[in-house]
Amino acid sequence: MKCLLQIMMIWLSGICASFGQNTINLGLQLEPPNLDPTSGAAAAIDEVVYGNIFEGLVRINQKGEVVPGLALFWELSTDGRSYVFHLADGVKFHDGELFDAEDVRYSFNRARAAGSTNAKKYIFEPIVNIDVFDPLTVMITLNHARTDFLFNLGLGDAVIVNESSAANNAFNPIGTGPFKFDKWVRGNSINIVRNDNYWGGAPSLVSATFKIITDPLSAYTAMMAGDIDAFPNYPAPENLFLFNNDANFEVVIGLTAGETILATNNKKAPFDDILVRKAMAHAINRTELINGAMFGNAVPIGTHFAPDHPDYVDMTELYPHNLSKAREYLKDAGYQDGFTVSLKLPPPIYARRTGELIAYQLEKIGIHVEIENMEWAQWIDQVLRNRNFDLTIVSHVEPMDINIYANANYYFGYDNQEFQKIIADIDESSDPRLTSELYKKAQIKIAEDAVNGYLFQLGKYGVWKNNVRGMWDNYPIRSNDLRNVYFEGGN
Amino acid sequence: MKSLPLSLLVGSGLTLIFIIMAGLSFVWTPYDVTALNIDQKFLDPSLLHLLGTDHFGRDVLSMIMVGTRNAIAVSIIAVGIGMIIGVPLGLWVAGSRMNGGSFFDEILMRGNDLIFAFPSLLMAIMITAVFGPGVINAIIAIGIFNIPVFARMTRGAAMGLWSREYIMAARVCGKGMWRISYEHILPNILNLLIVQATIQFSIAIIAEASLSYVGLGTQPPMPSLGRMLNEAQTMIFFAPWLAYFPGGAIVTMVLGLNLMGDGIRDVLDPKLRQRKGQDVVA
Amino acid sequence: MLRFISKRLLSLFSTLFVATIVIFLMIEVVPGDPAAFMMGLSTNTEAADALRAELGLNAGVLERYFGWVTGMLSGDFGISYTYRVPVSGLIFDRMLVSVPLTVYALILSTVIAIPVGVIAASRRGTAVDTTLMGVAQVGVAVPNFWFAILLVLLFSTSLQWFSAGGFPGWEAGFWLCLKSLTLPAISLALPQAAILSRVMRSSVLEVMNEDYMRTARAKGLSERQALLRHGLRNALIPVLTILGLQFSFLLAGGIIIESIFSIPGLGRLVFQSIAQRDLIVVKSVVTLLVMAVVMITFIVDLAYAVVDPRLREGSN
Amino acid sequence: MSLLNIQGLLLSIHGSEILSNVAIGVEEGQIVAIVGESGSGKSMTASAVMQLVPNGAEMSGNVWFMDDNLLDKTEAEMCDVRKNHIGMVFQEPMTALNPVQTIGKQVIEAVRLADKSLSKDQAREKAELMLHKVGLEQTRFPLNTYPHKLSGGQRQRVVIAIALSQNPRLLIADEPTTALDVTTQSQIMKLLKKLVKQENMGLLLISHDLAVVAEVADHIVIMRNGKVIEQGNTDIFFNEMSDDYSKELFAASKLTFKDKKSEKSSDIILDIKNLKKDYKLSGSKKLRAVDNVSFRLKKGENIGLVGESGCGKSTLVRCILGVEAYKSGEILLNGEVFDGQKELRKHINAVFQDPFGSFNPRHMVKRVVAEPFYLIDTPLSSTEQLSKVEEMLNHVGLNADDMDKYSHEFSGGQRQRIAIARALITEPSVIVLDEATSALDVLIREQILELLENLSENLGISYLFISHDLTTVRNITDRVLVMKDGIIVEQGPTNEIYNNPQHPYTNTLLEASPDITKALNDKRNELDDNFV
């Protein structure tokens, strides 16, 4: 029996060798709660389904650019309010249903309806009209021009779903993408297989398995043991160098859209005093944070904007690490003897490690920080909803989310009319050059106001076997689009 | 003069070492455990840093000293809670049962069964989920599960004593349940309680380590042995000492306590059989 | 015997009933709600409210309690808030991993502990006894998660005998699954084996002092024969209790081990569900675990009755 | 050639000598009794023959069994000897059987150990036969009976059957009846005697009670402190014994009568009226432990309450002592209704059976004896208390220095004295003596009884003397109550009850009571019969 098994295994491995590998095992640290990207905000959903199972009218590529998706091309009216999308022909959902313009209308109407559970309902708010001209042409009219509308349509929250299957997408996702959902062993793995009828040319992988590996120790051992071919976002930057030293692996350190900030409760004393915030900004030593917490694998930021974005302004030298200056500001604010604050930390390891370092750094200027580790649920409850906090550390992983500073009710409570005006202008702007200028202005404004402590952009630590090709280097959005992934040396 | 059992000598020796380490950490540690020094991270054990340094450049020996102190403090209080509530409860129901009332006894024993039926680590996690992670809640979570242990043990031992003739004699002298419990029962089960307390103490140390391993015990910047192990686990491939030393410290401390418990039992009552296993599973 | 069983069953059900109330109330006071959790950093409170309504979180307390309990009685544990699939299926899948893991660990620990305990007891006072019990003392002192890390370091990384984690699923074949459960089972089993062997040893020692052992010796049985024929079965009685306790402890206590080895077991499910406030899963799993403990206690009681005829009559 | 011949047996455990130069012989068909107090080495002698001695024991000398010196045998060879030649019966029948195996299995095991050639069915048959021989009929006690279903006496029969089923040449019985009631005791003794004659075995019988063995033994060995003091054939031994210790033992075992002055006052200090007490059993069933018991105790009078285990006497005592509530009836103490109230408690106190369990091991004697002062409303100063304690210790024959010792520093007899001192300290009118002398060796028992008698005369205290043994209460009581199944079946002046029992149960009890004089007479008659 055992002997037979061995023979079988040798035979099987022979097959694999002769045909080249065409299935991939990917490591995923967080299991998605469900597989419906249009409901809920879990990034882990997009990491599995975006671009693989579901597609939107447009797609975001790994450089963060908007490229055609289900809409092969589009026209924008001169007032910037109306988009006419020309859809790909012959596209079928995985269940065989034909995709057409009605699906676009259905998907967007569903997302903006009252009672929608779409986490980014705001994307659809500017829509006033969706006109289906014919099955392959749809016009979307906005209340006013929005330069970010197309980009937003590329997000996972705006993927196109079919009316007949939408309700079950949470556990049986039906999309139009190059991969079909196969099965999900909860807590263990999610399997997707090639969609041979894919309209855009089938991918080279026959199937892909996302293995859920929550524990960073397992992540390491699973990689080393070869159980995993690729870990798109490896959870333990501290031992990345071991893979770097190993010729069997390739390590690609890229960027995510995650601005990691020391979020500060601007409505609460003493942080309502800009001097205090400036003092803190000077007390923060980004180099030490990045070395200590991220083991050198992160890019410092001085404002709430992705450093690889063309509009990014480097504000890191606005408040350089300078303890005496920091103390001076504190003294000016009347806190020469310091004060005690709490620092509520959510579970991710970057937050916990950075938190310990921040506490140590602030201690040096007399701000005594009491760390309170908490779960996400508690953090959301206390920090995000009830704004019951002094300081916290969190990574804002949504792309282009500087507009959150315009919301005076957002948890860090930055209520500045000047800034709100800038964002409003961005919303109104239909001129990309102007928009770009406004974004820069916005970045400078929040940096100057030291709304939060801007620490670093979260890195994306890609680790894969050295024959894996076509993985994303960066996470402009959370996606592991596998359409271009293949094994070198395979067929 | 009877010679002391080896287990007692070794056990109390080990325990003493840790108590001294913990006590010393109040006044002195080789390095400041709250001072982070990134330049000094992952240093091998050397004369400068006897047990090496961690990812923040902290001295592992100093952290173990303070971590031991925290573990001991948490365990003492948690076991204390268990004793202060559990022992009188056990005395009470044993007394009331021996005096004819079995109602409260039934309630307590059912309650005991109920608590025992709940998976302890899971409940500790739930408790800290409700009240937030931290030392106090860890103490409560561990302490709660100590109550039925002591209540049950006290009850059992007390029931055995209640049938003794000197209790009968005391009852004939008109002494009430509580007076008898205090004068006659308690002093005679003290041996058992001490032995049980050392066992529970060692269990509490492992429990504290487990809780802080999952991030629910002692909070940073206070070092804790369990959290050190958790933080170390992704670094063991290049800095294994980060896992060896704190783990070794837990093992030695618990070993010391268990040996001491065995030793005390042997000295106090050689006939007392080893019954500890039942309670160690938690 | 029948009265014995019915009496135990009655206490079993009353314990379970009280347990459901305790669990439900405990879950009620847990702060944070699943809908908000799922919306993450989103500013959209409207969507969270809609989600809350969709998940049926707005019903009254009593309504929810009775809905839950009556649902469970008919095998319907409700729909997971986060996964949106029936909780019963979720739990069942995890049980397919946790129960075998627990049984595996228990078998390992029993197979190690019983001979060790018997040998140590029959050679009490000798170097063999001292060595075995010394090792057992160390075993008791080792936190299983630390042991697991050491095992990984040794077997998965240095020797590369075992894969370090993950579970291939039963359809991948029995041996493959067994292999992937081996390291976790060992790390769970060792401390338990240490405890069990100590219990076994003292139990055997106690039995060896019993009068009926003397009777057996007087019949002409050697010490060894007497132990095997008359002692073991009696010595196993306290061991049974420990085994029962250990089963339930291991079933739930694998949380950390399951996480270290990336095994999709019950412990990890509940741990993750607590974090995600998927409370319907939490309360169902906890109820199930409590039920398991109570059932096991019941089974152990029955086993006692099988081993010990005195208990069959339910006499005191 | 003797069946068993122990010569110059020396046994020491971890260097301390337990047996020295013991020499005893047993012939086929002979019953040899070793008699001695606890610690005399009698049980160790039996263990030494079986070679079932504690770890660390070292032996020298010779134990000849037929042609073999057992001391030379290896453990494996000894197993064979135990299988085939020597059987043993122990003191504690309640625990001597494996509780998880049927009696049949345990007997069959013994059968097959001794004779491997037997088939399963044959072994079964033999086991049934053996159980029949010891009086356990198949119909009532089938082989699949578990030990817990049996009473102590029945279990002892099973143990005997086990020993017997191996057709031993020698049977060793170590206090086989000590844990049993008198009536059972006499049955078991008769059974043993019958079996010895039937099988022509040798029996080495070990007992602490001369009276018990006198009836059955052919040869008596008196042991003390690990040495054989004196031995001889029963018929002549008692006449020819020369050692003082033997004489003392004999005297203590003999029943003597003293005439009692019967000038009792008519003051009734304890009046029990129609007392009833029920225990709830499982379900709605009840056990009436005390059923309609009435009696009166007058000042200066001593009453004996006699009955076997389970007759309800302990319950009655607990009710009288006010530590247990009763169902109906009345207890009048000095004319007042007593149901445990503290004010009346000083009039009544008790001495219990177990000299080792009667004191809190963590309290010194002065604290133990002073405990009843708790009952005094106006507390005495501690010096007053101490002088009172001293006085009481003197009364019971102890010294004032003993106050500062712990109870474990005293022997059993001394402890009972302390217990008496404690009972006396509040100068009660009644002392309940609950089996107060049952656990003591015969000689000590004598002394304690004497002490009690003196105290009663000097202090005018009344005793309620509870015992399972009729002979013990005979000399100290004025009246006797016989209790069975919760009912007082007979009561009357002690002499009348003894000489002319009315109730058949009383009669049985009396018959079964070991009585050395009677035993010796019977023996003589038996011999005479043989001559005729």
Short mmCIF file of C-alpha atoms in Angstrom, two decimals, chain A residues 1 5 9 31-34 36 39-42 113-122 125 170-171 183-188 211-215 217-222 224-225 227 375-381 384-385 394-397 404 407 410-411, chain C residues 31-33 36-52 54 80-85 90 93-94 148-149 152 156-157 160 162-169 171 175-176 256 258-264 268 271-272 274-277:
data_model
loop_
_atom_site.label_atom_id
_atom_site.label_comp_id
_atom_site.label_asym_id
_atom_site.label_seq_id
_atom_site.Cartn_x
_atom_site.Cartn_y
_atom_site.Cartn_z
CA MET A 1 0.00 0.00 0.00
CA LEU A 5 1.54 5.36 -2.80
CA MET A 9 3.81 10.17 -5.92
CA GLU A 31 -8.45 35.16 5.75
CA PRO A 32 -11.17 37.15 4.01
CA PRO A 33 -14.39 37.02 6.01
CA ASN A 34 -16.29 36.53 2.76
CA ASP A 36 -17.93 39.71 -1.82
CA SER A 39 -19.81 44.44 0.96
CA GLY A 40 -17.56 45.21 3.87
CA ALA A 41 -14.12 46.72 3.85
CA ALA A 42 -11.79 43.80 4.45
CA ALA A 113 -29.21 52.05 -3.02
CA ALA A 114 -30.47 52.78 0.46
CA GLY A 115 -29.58 49.85 2.65
CA SER A 116 -26.51 49.06 0.63
CA THR A 117 -23.72 47.51 2.59
CA ASN A 118 -21.03 48.86 0.30
CA ALA A 119 -18.23 50.27 2.37
CA LYS A 120 -17.38 52.89 -0.28
CA LYS A 121 -20.81 54.07 -1.13
CA TYR A 122 -19.32 57.51 -1.66
CA GLU A 125 -22.85 59.19 -4.72
CA ALA A 170 -20.11 36.24 -0.13
CA PHE A 171 -19.50 32.53 -0.30
CA LYS A 183 -13.67 25.99 -3.16
CA TRP A 184 -12.97 27.49 0.20
CA VAL A 185 -11.90 25.41 3.16
CA ARG A 186 -12.48 27.99 5.81
CA GLY A 187 -9.55 28.70 7.99
CA ASN A 188 -7.31 26.84 5.59
CA LYS A 211 -3.35 29.29 1.83
CA ILE A 212 -4.30 31.10 4.98
CA ILE A 213 -1.27 31.33 7.22
CA THR A 214 -1.95 33.66 10.09
CA ASP A 215 1.08 32.91 12.13
CA LEU A 217 6.30 31.67 12.18
CA SER A 218 4.31 29.35 9.93
CA ALA A 219 4.70 31.83 7.11
CA TYR A 220 8.44 31.46 7.35
CA THR A 221 8.49 27.70 7.70
CA ALA A 222 5.89 27.18 4.98
CA MET A 224 11.13 27.49 3.48
CA ALA A 225 9.52 24.08 3.21
CA ASP A 227 4.59 24.57 0.73
CA GLU A 375 -8.24 43.96 19.11
CA TRP A 376 -9.62 45.50 15.96
CA ALA A 377 -13.16 45.24 17.21
CA GLN A 378 -12.29 47.19 20.34
CA TRP A 379 -10.18 49.61 18.40
CA ILE A 380 -12.99 50.31 15.95
CA ASP A 381 -15.40 50.71 18.80
CA LEU A 384 -12.94 54.98 15.31
CA ARG A 385 -16.54 55.23 16.43
CA VAL A 394 -2.78 52.71 12.12
CA SER A 395 -2.10 52.28 8.47
CA HIS A 396 -4.60 53.84 6.11
CA VAL A 397 -4.45 51.40 3.27
CA ILE A 404 -10.59 61.72 5.05
CA ASN A 407 -14.34 64.94 7.34
CA TYR A 410 -13.51 61.42 11.34
CA TYR A 411 -11.83 59.89 14.33
CA PRO C 31 -18.06 45.33 23.32
CA GLY C 32 -17.71 45.90 19.61
CA ASP C 33 -19.98 44.61 16.92
CA ALA C 36 -18.61 47.83 12.45
CA PHE C 37 -15.71 45.45 12.33
CA MET C 38 -16.47 44.52 8.77
CA MET C 39 -16.63 48.11 7.69
CA GLY C 40 -13.08 48.67 8.88
CA LEU C 41 -11.82 52.24 8.68
CA SER C 42 -14.68 53.19 6.44
CA THR C 43 -16.57 56.33 7.31
CA ASN C 44 -19.80 54.90 6.11
CA THR C 45 -21.95 54.32 9.19
CA GLU C 46 -25.01 53.90 7.06
CA ALA C 47 -23.59 50.76 5.49
CA ALA C 48 -22.72 49.38 8.92
CA ASP C 49 -26.30 49.96 10.06
CA ALA C 50 -27.61 48.22 6.99
CA LEU C 51 -25.28 45.32 7.63
CA ARG C 52 -26.37 45.13 11.25
CA GLU C 54 -29.06 42.25 7.61
CA SER C 80 -21.91 33.30 10.64
CA TYR C 81 -21.78 37.10 10.63
CA THR C 82 -18.54 37.27 8.77
CA TYR C 83 -18.46 34.15 6.65
CA ARG C 84 -22.20 34.30 5.87
CA VAL C 85 -22.45 30.55 5.86
CA LEU C 90 -18.07 25.85 9.82
CA ASP C 93 -15.26 21.33 9.19
CA ARG C 94 -13.09 22.42 12.11
CA ALA C 148 5.95 23.73 19.64
CA ILE C 149 8.38 26.46 18.60
CA VAL C 152 9.44 23.61 14.54
CA SER C 156 10.85 21.58 10.26
CA THR C 157 13.76 23.90 9.85
CA GLN C 160 13.09 19.16 7.56
CA PHE C 162 7.92 17.41 8.83
CA SER C 163 6.25 20.23 7.05
CA ALA C 164 5.94 23.04 9.47
CA GLY C 165 2.32 23.72 9.22
CA GLY C 166 -0.89 23.75 7.37
CA PHE C 167 -3.35 20.98 6.90
CA PRO C 168 -3.83 19.43 3.48
CA GLY C 169 -7.42 18.34 4.11
CA GLU C 171 -9.18 14.34 0.77
CA TRP C 175 -1.10 9.64 5.87
CA LEU C 176 -0.43 13.13 4.64
CA ILE C 256 -2.01 28.54 20.26
CA GLU C 258 -3.22 25.43 15.97
CA SER C 259 -2.06 28.90 15.24
CA ILE C 260 1.64 28.07 15.35
CA PHE C 261 1.13 25.19 12.95
CA SER C 262 -1.54 26.91 10.84
CA ILE C 263 -4.07 24.20 11.48
CA PRO C 264 -7.70 25.07 10.82
CA ARG C 268 -8.41 29.04 15.85
CA PHE C 271 -10.04 32.86 18.47
CA GLN C 272 -10.52 34.50 15.10
CA ILE C 274 -13.66 36.63 18.92
CA ALA C 275 -11.39 39.04 17.13
CA GLN C 276 -13.87 39.58 14.34
CA ARG C 277 -16.81 39.70 16.72
#
